[in-house]
Amino acid sequence: MQINFKNIKPGENSSYLVPGIYKMTITNAEYQAAGNNNKKAFLKITFKASTGELNEKFFITDNVKTHERLQYLHTGWFGQPCDKEFSSIDEIGMYFEKLLKAKGSKYSHMVIVGGTDNGERVYSNLPYLFIDSTSSEEKVFQPNTAEWAKYVTYKPNPSLKTDRPVVSSPDLPDSEVASSDSSFEDDLPF
């Protein structure tokens, strides 16, 4: 098999949303029970906007806070609270998965997308309260604004500390270190 990389452009993933307000629908929901690789049960919901999508995990545990977040989703998305009784966490997860797959895409809402900034990159997520009934148009939040400060949290990446030593290669002479204008591929053995 031969694959020619000469005409392959670097991949750019622009399908993920940056913090802002977007008109969204729910396109998928998957429940994952606790066990095996999952420490906690969760419902993974895919929210889709015209410019991208966001996958959000709603953890489901015995903690009432996880139930409140699902109740907020139900009330905000469907216009009424969930009045069901459940006998287990799995029953809650399976109910929401089935409901959102069947009816989630029939509704669209203006949704606030927040994020976590680690100093190098911003990872999108939903803040606890995310349905914005006061907005009628989409908008991207700009850094250093009140909206950014409210919905994007800063959690520094410990590997980006500047006081850590930079790894160098003292055993290699400068002539063997590839520079940006040299053709380092000429010396590769394959």
Coordinates of N, CA, C and O in Angstrom, one line a residue:
M1 N 0.8 -1.2 0.0 CA 0.0 0.0 0.0 C 0.9 1.2 0.0 O 1.9 1.3 0.7
Q2 N 0.5 2.2 -0.8 CA 1.2 3.5 -0.8 C 0.3 4.7 -0.5 O -0.8 4.7 -1.0
I3 N 0.8 5.5 0.4 CA 0.0 6.7 0.7 C 0.9 7.9 0.5 O 1.9 8.0 1.1
N4 N 0.5 8.8 -0.3 CA 1.3 10.0 -0.7 C 0.9 11.2 0.2 O -0.2 11.7 0.1
F5 N 1.7 11.6 1.1 CA 1.4 12.7 2.0 C 1.7 14.1 1.4 O 1.4 15.1 1.9
K6 N 2.2 14.1 0.1 CA 2.6 15.3 -0.5 C 1.4 16.3 -0.6 O 1.5 17.5 -0.4
N7 N 0.2 15.8 -0.9 CA -0.9 16.7 -1.1 C -1.9 16.7 0.1 O -3.0 17.2 -0.1
I8 N -1.5 16.1 1.2 CA -2.3 16.1 2.4 C -2.1 17.3 3.2 O -1.0 17.6 3.6
K9 N -3.2 18.0 3.4 CA -3.1 19.3 4.3 C -3.3 18.9 5.7 O -3.9 17.9 6.1
P10 N -2.7 19.6 6.7 CA -2.9 19.4 8.1 C -4.3 19.4 8.5 O -5.1 20.3 8.0
G11 N -4.8 18.5 9.3 CA -6.2 18.5 9.7 C -6.5 19.6 10.6 O -5.7 20.0 11.5
E12 N -7.7 20.2 10.5 CA -8.1 21.2 11.4 C -9.5 20.8 11.8 O -10.4 20.6 11.0
N13 N -9.7 20.7 13.1 CA -11.0 20.3 13.6 C -11.7 21.6 14.1 O -11.4 22.1 15.1
S14 N -12.7 22.0 13.3 CA -13.4 23.2 13.7 C -14.9 22.9 14.1 O -15.7 23.8 14.1
S15 N -15.1 21.6 14.4 CA -16.5 21.3 14.7 C -16.9 21.5 16.1 O -18.0 21.3 16.5
Y16 N -15.9 21.8 17.0 CA -16.1 22.0 18.4 C -16.4 23.5 18.6 O -15.8 24.4 18.0
L17 N -17.4 23.7 19.5 CA -17.8 25.1 19.8 C -16.9 25.8 20.8 O -16.4 25.2 21.7
V18 N -16.7 27.1 20.6 CA -16.0 27.9 21.5 C -17.0 28.5 22.4 O -18.2 28.5 22.1
P19 N -16.7 29.0 23.6 CA -17.6 29.6 24.5 C -18.5 30.7 23.8 O -18.0 31.5 23.1
G20 N -19.8 30.6 24.1 CA -20.7 31.6 23.5 C -22.1 31.1 23.7 O -22.4 30.3 24.5
I21 N -23.1 31.7 22.9 CA -24.5 31.3 23.0 C -24.9 30.8 21.6 O -24.6 31.5 20.6
Y22 N -25.5 29.6 21.5 CA -25.8 29.0 20.3 C -27.2 28.4 20.3 O -27.7 28.0 21.3
K23 N -27.9 28.5 19.1 CA -29.2 27.8 19.0 C -28.8 26.3 18.8 O -28.2 26.0 17.8
M24 N -29.3 25.4 19.7 CA -28.9 24.0 19.6 C -30.0 23.1 19.7 O -31.1 23.4 20.2
T25 N -29.8 21.9 19.2 CA -30.7 20.8 19.3 C -29.9 19.6 19.9 O -28.7 19.6 19.9
I26 N -30.6 18.7 20.4 CA -30.0 17.4 21.0 C -30.0 16.4 19.8 O -31.1 16.1 19.3
T27 N -28.9 15.9 19.4 CA -28.8 14.9 18.3 C -28.6 13.5 18.8 O -28.8 12.6 18.0
N28 N -28.1 13.4 20.0 CA -27.9 12.0 20.5 C -27.7 12.0 22.0 O -27.4 13.0 22.7
A29 N -28.1 10.9 22.6 CA -27.9 10.6 24.1 C -27.5 9.2 24.3 O -28.1 8.3 23.7
E30 N -26.5 8.9 25.1 CA -26.1 7.6 25.4 C -25.8 7.4 26.9 O -25.1 8.2 27.5
Y31 N -26.5 6.4 27.5 CA -26.3 6.2 28.9 C -25.2 5.1 29.0 O -25.1 4.1 28.3
Q32 N -24.2 5.4 30.0 CA -23.2 4.5 30.3 C -23.3 4.1 31.8 O -23.2 5.0 32.6
A33 N -23.6 2.9 32.1 CA -23.7 2.5 33.5 C -22.3 2.5 34.2 O -21.3 2.4 33.5
A34 N -22.3 2.6 35.5 CA -21.1 2.5 36.3 C -20.6 1.0 36.2 O -21.3 0.1 36.0
G35 N -19.3 0.9 36.3 CA -18.7 -0.4 36.2 C -17.7 -0.5 35.0 O -17.6 0.5 34.3
N36 N -17.0 -1.6 34.9 CA -16.0 -1.7 33.9 C -15.0 -0.5 33.9 O -14.3 -0.4 34.8
N37 N -15.1 0.3 32.9 CA -14.2 1.4 32.8 C -14.7 2.7 33.4 O -14.0 3.7 33.5
N38 N -16.0 2.7 33.7 CA -16.6 3.9 34.3 C -16.8 3.8 35.8 O -17.4 2.9 36.3
K39 N -16.2 4.8 36.5 CA -16.4 4.8 37.9 C -17.8 5.2 38.3 O -18.3 4.8 39.3
K40 N -18.4 6.1 37.5 CA -19.7 6.7 37.8 C -20.5 6.5 36.5 O -20.0 6.6 35.4
A41 N -21.8 6.3 36.7 CA -22.8 6.3 35.6 C -22.9 7.7 35.0 O -22.8 8.7 35.8
F42 N -23.1 7.8 33.7 CA -23.3 9.1 33.1 C -24.1 9.0 31.8 O -24.2 8.0 31.2
L43 N -24.7 10.1 31.5 CA -25.5 10.3 30.3 C -24.7 11.2 29.4 O -24.5 12.4 29.8
K44 N -24.2 10.8 28.2 CA -23.5 11.6 27.3 C -24.5 12.2 26.3 O -25.1 11.4 25.5
I45 N -24.6 13.5 26.2 CA -25.6 14.1 25.3 C -24.8 15.0 24.3 O -23.9 15.7 24.7
T46 N -25.2 14.8 23.1 CA -24.6 15.6 22.0 C -25.6 16.8 21.6 O -26.7 16.5 21.2
F47 N -25.1 18.0 21.8 CA -25.8 19.2 21.5 C -25.2 19.7 20.2 O -24.0 19.8 20.0
K48 N -26.1 20.0 19.2 CA -25.6 20.5 17.9 C -26.1 21.9 17.6 O -27.2 22.2 17.7
A49 N -25.1 22.7 17.1 CA -25.5 24.0 16.6 C -25.0 24.1 15.1 O -24.5 23.1 14.6
S50 N -25.3 25.2 14.4 CA -25.0 25.3 13.0 C -23.5 25.3 12.8 O -23.0 24.9 11.7
T51 N -22.7 25.7 13.8 CA -21.3 25.8 13.6 C -20.5 24.7 14.3 O -19.2 24.7 14.2
G52 N -21.1 23.8 14.9 CA -20.4 22.7 15.6 C -21.2 22.0 16.6 O -22.4 22.1 16.6
E53 N -20.6 21.2 17.4 CA -21.3 20.4 18.4 C -20.5 20.4 19.7 O -19.3 20.7 19.8
L54 N -21.2 19.9 20.7 CA -20.7 19.8 22.1 C -21.2 18.5 22.7 O -22.4 18.3 22.7
N55 N -20.3 17.7 23.2 CA -20.7 16.5 23.9 C -20.5 16.8 25.4 O -19.4 17.2 25.8
E56 N -21.5 16.6 26.1 CA -21.5 16.9 27.6 C -21.9 15.6 28.4 O -22.9 15.0 28.0
K57 N -21.2 15.3 29.4 CA -21.5 14.2 30.3 C -22.3 14.7 31.5 O -21.9 15.7 32.2
F58 N -23.5 14.1 31.7 CA -24.3 14.4 32.9 C -24.1 13.2 33.8 O -24.7 12.1 33.5
F59 N -23.3 13.3 34.9 CA -23.1 12.2 35.8 C -24.4 11.9 36.6 O -25.1 12.8 36.9
I60 N -24.6 10.6 36.8 CA -25.8 10.2 37.6 C -25.3 9.4 38.8 O -24.8 8.3 38.6
T61 N -25.5 9.9 40.0 CA -25.1 9.3 41.2 C -26.2 9.4 42.2 O -27.3 9.9 41.9
D62 N -25.9 9.0 43.5 CA -26.8 9.1 44.6 C -26.9 10.6 45.0 O -27.8 11.0 45.8
N63 N -26.0 11.4 44.6 CA -25.9 12.8 45.0 C -27.1 13.6 44.3 O -27.2 13.5 43.1
V64 N -27.8 14.3 45.1 CA -29.0 15.0 44.6 C -28.6 16.1 43.6 O -29.4 16.4 42.7
K65 N -27.4 16.6 43.7 CA -26.9 17.6 42.7 C -27.0 17.1 41.3 O -27.3 17.8 40.3
T66 N -26.7 15.8 41.1 CA -26.7 15.3 39.7 C -28.2 15.1 39.2 O -28.4 15.3 38.1
H67 N -29.1 14.9 40.2 CA -30.5 14.8 39.8 C -31.0 16.2 39.5 O -31.8 16.3 38.6
E68 N -30.6 17.2 40.2 CA -31.0 18.6 40.0 C -30.6 19.0 38.6 O -31.3 19.7 37.9
R69 N -29.4 18.6 38.2 CA -28.9 19.1 36.9 C -29.8 18.4 35.8 O -30.1 19.1 34.8
L70 N -30.1 17.1 35.9 CA -31.0 16.5 35.0 C -32.4 17.1 35.0 O -33.0 17.2 33.9
Q71 N -32.9 17.4 36.2 CA -34.2 18.0 36.3 C -34.2 19.4 35.6 O -35.1 19.8 34.9
Y72 N -33.1 20.2 35.7 CA -33.0 21.4 35.0 C -33.0 21.3 33.5 O -33.6 22.0 32.8
L73 N -32.3 20.2 33.0 CA -32.2 19.9 31.6 C -33.7 19.6 31.1 O -34.1 20.2 30.1
H74 N -34.3 18.7 31.9 CA -35.7 18.3 31.5 C -36.6 19.5 31.5 O -37.4 19.7 30.5
T75 N -36.6 20.3 32.5 CA -37.5 21.5 32.6 C -37.2 22.5 31.5 O -38.1 23.0 30.9
G76 N -35.9 22.8 31.3 CA -35.5 23.8 30.3 C -35.8 23.3 28.9 O -36.2 24.1 28.0
W77 N -35.6 22.0 28.6 CA -35.7 21.5 27.3 C -37.1 21.3 26.9 O -37.5 21.5 25.8
F78 N -37.9 20.7 27.8 CA -39.3 20.3 27.5 C -40.3 21.2 28.1 O -41.5 20.9 27.9
G79 N -39.9 22.2 28.9 CA -40.9 23.1 29.4 C -41.7 22.7 30.6 O -42.6 23.3 31.1
Q80 N -41.3 21.5 31.2 CA -41.9 21.0 32.4 C -41.0 20.1 33.2 O -40.1 19.5 32.5
P81 N -41.1 20.0 34.5 CA -40.2 19.1 35.2 C -40.6 17.7 35.0 O -41.7 17.3 34.6
C82 N -39.6 16.8 35.2 CA -39.8 15.4 35.1 C -40.5 14.9 36.4 O -40.1 15.3 37.5
D83 N -41.6 14.2 36.3 CA -42.4 13.8 37.5 C -42.4 12.3 37.7 O -43.2 11.7 38.4
K84 N -41.4 11.6 37.1 CA -41.3 10.2 37.2 C -40.6 9.8 38.5 O -39.9 10.5 39.1
E85 N -40.9 8.5 39.0 CA -40.2 7.9 40.1 C -39.3 6.8 39.5 O -39.7 6.1 38.7
F86 N -38.1 6.8 40.1 CA -37.1 5.8 39.6 C -36.6 4.9 40.7 O -36.5 5.4 41.9
S87 N -36.3 3.7 40.5 CA -35.9 2.8 41.5 C -34.4 2.6 41.5 O -33.8 2.0 42.4
S88 N -33.7 3.1 40.5 CA -32.2 3.0 40.4 C -31.6 4.0 39.5 O -32.3 4.7 38.7
I89 N -30.3 4.2 39.7 CA -29.5 5.1 38.8 C -29.6 4.6 37.4 O -29.8 5.5 36.5
D90 N -29.5 3.3 37.1 CA -29.6 2.8 35.8 C -31.0 3.2 35.1 O -31.1 3.5 34.0
E91 N -32.0 3.1 35.9 CA -33.4 3.4 35.4 C -33.5 4.9 35.0 O -34.1 5.2 34.0
I92 N -32.8 5.8 35.8 CA -32.8 7.2 35.5 C -32.1 7.4 34.1 O -32.5 8.1 33.2
G93 N -30.9 6.8 34.0 CA -30.1 6.9 32.8 C -30.8 6.4 31.6 O -30.8 7.1 30.5
M94 N -31.4 5.3 31.7 CA -32.1 4.7 30.5 C -33.3 5.5 30.1 O -33.6 5.7 28.9
Y95 N -34.0 6.1 31.1 CA -35.2 6.9 30.8 C -34.7 8.1 30.0 O -35.3 8.5 29.0
F96 N -33.7 8.9 30.5 CA -33.3 10.1 29.9 C -32.7 9.8 28.5 O -32.9 10.5 27.5
E97 N -32.0 8.7 28.3 CA -31.4 8.3 27.0 C -32.6 8.1 26.0 O -32.6 8.7 24.9
K98 N -33.6 7.3 26.4 CA -34.7 7.1 25.5 C -35.5 8.3 25.2 O -35.8 8.6 24.1
L99 N -35.7 9.2 26.2 CA -36.5 10.4 26.0 C -35.8 11.3 25.1 O -36.4 11.9 24.2
L100 N -34.5 11.6 25.3 CA -33.7 12.5 24.5 C -33.5 12.0 23.1 O -33.5 12.8 22.2
K101 N -33.3 10.7 22.9 CA -33.2 10.2 21.6 C -34.5 10.4 20.8 O -34.5 10.7 19.6
A102 N -35.6 10.2 21.5 CA -37.0 10.2 20.8 C -37.4 11.7 20.6 O -38.0 12.0 19.6
K103 N -37.2 12.5 21.6 CA -37.8 13.9 21.5 C -36.9 15.0 21.6 O -37.3 16.2 21.4
G104 N -35.6 14.8 21.9 CA -34.7 15.9 22.1 C -34.4 16.8 20.9 O -34.3 18.0 21.0
S105 N -34.4 16.1 19.7 CA -34.2 16.9 18.5 C -35.4 17.7 18.0 O -35.3 18.5 17.1
K106 N -36.5 17.5 18.6 CA -37.7 18.2 18.2 C -37.8 19.6 18.7 O -38.6 20.4 18.4
Y107 N -36.9 19.9 19.6 CA -36.8 21.2 20.3 C -35.4 21.8 20.0 O -34.4 21.1 19.8
S108 N -35.4 23.2 20.0 CA -34.1 23.9 19.9 C -34.2 25.0 20.9 O -35.2 25.6 21.1
H109 N -33.0 25.3 21.5 CA -32.9 26.4 22.5 C -31.6 27.1 22.3 O -30.7 26.6 21.8
M110 N -31.6 28.3 22.8 CA -30.4 29.1 22.9 C -29.7 28.6 24.1 O -30.2 28.6 25.3
V111 N -28.5 28.1 23.9 CA -27.7 27.4 25.0 C -26.4 28.1 25.2 O -25.7 28.5 24.2
I112 N -26.1 28.4 26.5 CA -24.8 29.0 26.8 C -23.7 27.9 26.9 O -23.9 26.9 27.6
V113 N -22.7 28.1 26.2 CA -21.5 27.2 26.2 C -20.4 27.9 26.9 O -20.0 29.0 26.5
G114 N -19.9 27.3 28.0 CA -18.8 27.8 28.8 C -17.6 27.1 28.4 O -17.5 26.5 27.4
G115 N -16.6 27.1 29.3 CA -15.4 26.4 29.1 C -14.4 26.4 30.2 O -14.6 27.0 31.2
T116 N -13.4 25.6 30.1 CA -12.2 25.6 31.0 C -11.0 25.9 30.2 O -10.7 25.3 29.2
D117 N -10.3 26.9 30.7 CA -9.1 27.4 30.1 C -7.9 26.9 30.9 O -7.8 27.2 32.1
N118 N -7.0 26.1 30.2 CA -5.9 25.6 31.0 C -4.6 26.3 30.7 O -3.5 25.9 31.1
G119 N -4.7 27.5 30.1 CA -3.5 28.3 29.8 C -3.0 28.1 28.4 O -2.2 28.9 27.9
E120 N -3.4 27.0 27.8 CA -2.9 26.6 26.5 C -4.1 26.5 25.5 O -4.0 26.8 24.3
R121 N -5.2 26.1 26.0 CA -6.4 25.8 25.2 C -7.6 25.9 26.0 O -7.6 25.7 27.2
V122 N -8.8 26.2 25.4 CA -10.1 26.2 26.1 C -10.9 25.0 25.7 O -11.1 24.8 24.5
Y123 N -11.3 24.3 26.7 CA -12.2 23.1 26.5 C -13.6 23.5 26.8 O -13.9 24.0 27.9
S124 N -14.5 23.3 25.8 CA -15.9 23.7 26.0 C -16.7 22.8 26.9 O -16.4 21.6 26.9
N125 N -17.6 23.4 27.6 CA -18.5 22.6 28.4 C -19.8 23.4 28.8 O -19.8 24.6 28.4
L126 N -20.7 22.8 29.3 CA -21.9 23.5 29.7 C -21.8 23.9 31.2 O -21.5 23.1 32.0
P127 N -22.1 25.2 31.5 CA -22.2 25.6 32.9 C -23.4 25.0 33.5 O -24.3 24.4 32.8
Y128 N -23.5 25.0 34.8 CA -24.7 24.4 35.5 C -26.0 24.9 34.9 O -26.9 24.2 34.6
L129 N -26.2 26.2 34.8 CA -27.3 26.8 34.2 C -27.0 27.2 32.8 O -26.1 28.1 32.6
F130 N -27.6 26.6 31.8 CA -27.1 26.8 30.4 C -28.1 27.2 29.4 O -27.8 27.6 28.3
I131 N -29.4 27.1 29.7 CA -30.4 27.5 28.7 C -30.7 29.0 28.9 O -31.1 29.4 30.0
D132 N -30.5 29.7 27.9 CA -30.7 31.2 28.0 C -31.9 31.6 27.2 O -31.9 31.7 26.0
S133 N -33.0 31.9 27.9 CA -34.3 32.2 27.3 C -34.3 33.7 26.9 O -35.2 34.1 26.2
T134 N -33.3 34.5 27.3 CA -33.3 35.9 27.0 C -32.6 36.2 25.7 O -32.8 37.3 25.2
S135 N -31.8 35.3 25.2 CA -31.1 35.6 24.0 C -31.8 35.1 22.8 O -32.5 34.1 22.8
S136 N -31.7 35.8 21.7 CA -32.4 35.4 20.5 C -31.4 35.3 19.3 O -31.8 34.8 18.2
E137 N -30.1 35.6 19.5 CA -29.1 35.4 18.5 C -27.9 34.8 19.0 O -27.5 35.0 20.2
E138 N -27.2 34.1 18.1 CA -25.9 33.4 18.5 C -24.8 34.5 18.7 O -24.8 35.5 18.1
K139 N -23.9 34.1 19.6 CA -22.8 35.0 19.9 C -21.6 34.3 20.5 O -21.8 33.4 21.3
V140 N -20.4 34.6 20.0 CA -19.2 34.0 20.6 C -18.7 34.9 21.7 O -18.6 36.1 21.5
F141 N -18.3 34.4 22.8 CA -17.8 35.2 23.9 C -16.3 35.5 23.6 O -15.6 34.6 23.2
Q142 N -15.9 36.7 23.8 CA -14.6 37.2 23.6 C -13.8 37.1 24.9 O -14.3 37.4 26.0
P143 N -12.5 36.7 24.9 CA -11.7 36.8 26.1 C -11.7 38.2 26.7 O -11.8 39.2 26.1
N144 N -11.5 38.2 28.0 CA -11.4 39.4 28.8 C -12.7 40.2 28.8 O -12.7 41.5 28.9
T145 N -13.8 39.5 28.7 CA -15.1 40.2 28.8 C -15.8 39.6 30.0 O -15.4 38.6 30.6
A146 N -16.9 40.3 30.5 CA -17.7 39.8 31.6 C -18.3 38.4 31.3 O -18.3 37.6 32.2
E147 N -18.7 38.2 30.1 CA -19.3 36.9 29.8 C -18.2 35.8 29.9 O -18.5 34.7 30.4
W148 N -17.1 36.1 29.4 CA -16.0 35.1 29.4 C -15.6 34.8 30.9 O -15.5 33.6 31.2
A149 N -15.5 35.8 31.7 CA -15.2 35.6 33.1 C -16.2 34.8 33.8 O -15.9 34.1 34.7
K150 N -17.5 35.0 33.4 CA -18.6 34.3 34.1 C -18.7 32.8 33.7 O -19.0 32.0 34.5
Y151 N -18.4 32.5 32.5 CA -18.6 31.1 32.0 C -17.4 30.3 31.6 O -17.5 29.1 31.3
V152 N -16.2 30.9 31.7 CA -15.0 30.2 31.4 C -14.1 30.2 32.7 O -13.8 31.3 33.2
T153 N -13.8 29.0 33.2 CA -13.0 29.0 34.4 C -11.5 28.7 34.0 O -11.3 28.0 33.0
Y154 N -10.6 29.2 34.8 CA -9.2 29.0 34.5 C -8.7 27.9 35.5 O -8.8 28.0 36.7
K155 N -8.2 26.8 34.9 CA -7.5 25.7 35.6 C -6.2 25.5 34.9 O -6.1 24.9 33.9
P156 N -5.1 26.0 35.5 CA -3.8 25.9 34.8 C -3.3 24.5 34.6 O -3.6 23.6 35.5
N157 N -2.7 24.3 33.5 CA -2.1 23.0 33.2 C -0.7 22.9 33.9 O 0.1 23.7 33.6
P158 N -0.5 22.0 34.8 CA 0.8 22.0 35.6 C 2.0 21.7 34.7 O 3.1 22.1 35.0
S159 N 1.8 21.1 33.5 CA 2.9 20.9 32.6 C 3.4 22.1 31.9 O 4.4 22.1 31.2
L160 N 2.6 23.2 32.0 CA 3.0 24.5 31.4 C 3.7 25.5 32.3 O 4.0 26.6 31.9
K161 N 4.1 25.0 33.5 CA 4.9 25.9 34.4 C 6.2 26.3 33.7 O 6.9 25.5 33.2
T162 N 6.5 27.6 33.9 CA 7.7 28.1 33.3 C 9.0 27.8 34.1 O 10.1 28.0 33.6
D163 N 8.8 27.4 35.3 CA 10.0 27.2 36.2 C 10.6 25.8 36.0 O 11.6 25.4 36.6
R164 N 10.0 25.0 35.2 CA 10.5 23.6 34.9 C 11.6 23.7 33.9 O 11.6 24.5 33.0
P165 N 12.6 22.8 34.0 CA 13.7 22.9 33.1 C 13.3 22.4 31.7 O 12.4 21.5 31.6
V166 N 13.9 22.9 30.7 CA 13.7 22.5 29.3 C 14.6 21.4 29.0 O 15.8 21.4 29.3
V167 N 14.1 20.3 28.5 CA 14.9 19.1 28.1 C 15.8 19.5 26.9 O 15.3 20.0 25.9
S168 N 17.1 19.3 27.0 CA 18.0 19.5 25.9 C 18.7 18.3 25.6 O 18.7 17.3 26.3
S169 N 19.4 18.3 24.5 CA 20.2 17.2 24.0 C 21.7 17.5 23.9 O 22.2 17.9 22.9
P170 N 22.4 17.5 25.1 CA 23.8 17.9 25.1 C 24.7 17.0 24.2 O 25.8 17.3 23.8
D171 N 24.2 15.7 24.0 CA 25.1 14.8 23.3 C 25.1 15.0 21.8 O 25.9 14.5 21.0
L172 N 24.1 15.8 21.3 CA 24.0 16.0 19.8 C 24.7 17.3 19.5 O 24.4 18.4 20.0
P173 N 25.6 17.3 18.5 CA 26.1 18.6 18.1 C 25.1 19.4 17.3 O 24.1 18.8 16.8
D174 N 25.2 20.7 17.3 CA 24.2 21.6 16.7 C 24.0 21.2 15.3 O 22.9 21.4 14.8
S175 N 24.9 20.7 14.6 CA 24.8 20.4 13.2 C 23.8 19.3 13.0 O 23.2 19.1 11.9
E176 N 23.5 18.4 14.0 CA 22.6 17.3 13.8 C 21.2 17.7 14.3 O 20.3 16.9 14.2
V177 N 21.0 18.9 14.8 CA 19.7 19.3 15.2 C 19.0 19.9 14.1 O 19.5 20.8 13.4
A178 N 17.8 19.4 13.7 CA 17.1 19.9 12.5 C 16.6 21.4 12.7 O 16.1 21.7 13.8
S179 N 16.9 22.2 11.8 CA 16.4 23.6 11.8 C 15.2 23.7 10.9 O 15.0 22.8 10.1
S180 N 14.5 24.8 11.0 CA 13.2 24.9 10.2 C 13.5 24.9 8.8 O 12.6 24.6 8.0
D181 N 14.7 25.4 8.3 CA 14.9 25.5 6.9 C 15.7 24.3 6.3 O 16.0 24.3 5.2
S182 N 16.1 23.3 7.2 CA 16.9 22.2 6.7 C 15.9 21.0 6.3 O 14.8 21.0 6.8
S183 N 16.4 20.2 5.5 CA 15.5 19.0 5.1 C 15.9 17.8 6.0 O 16.7 17.0 5.6
F184 N 15.4 17.7 7.2 CA 15.8 16.7 8.1 C 15.3 15.3 7.6 O 15.8 14.3 8.0
E185 N 14.4 15.2 6.7 CA 13.9 13.9 6.3 C 14.9 13.2 5.4 O 14.8 12.0 5.3
D186 N 15.9 13.9 4.8 CA 16.9 13.3 4.0 C 17.7 12.3 4.8 O 18.3 11.4 4.2
D187 N 17.9 12.5 6.1 CA 18.7 11.6 6.9 C 17.9 10.5 7.5 O 18.5 9.7 8.3
L188 N 16.6 10.4 7.3 CA 15.8 9.3 7.9 C 16.2 8.0 7.2 O 16.4 7.9 6.0
P189 N 16.2 6.8 7.9 CA 16.6 5.6 7.4 C 15.5 4.9 6.5 O 15.7 3.8 6.0
F190 N 14.4 5.5 6.3 CA 13.3 4.8 5.6 C 12.8 5.7 4.5 O 13.0 6.8 4.4

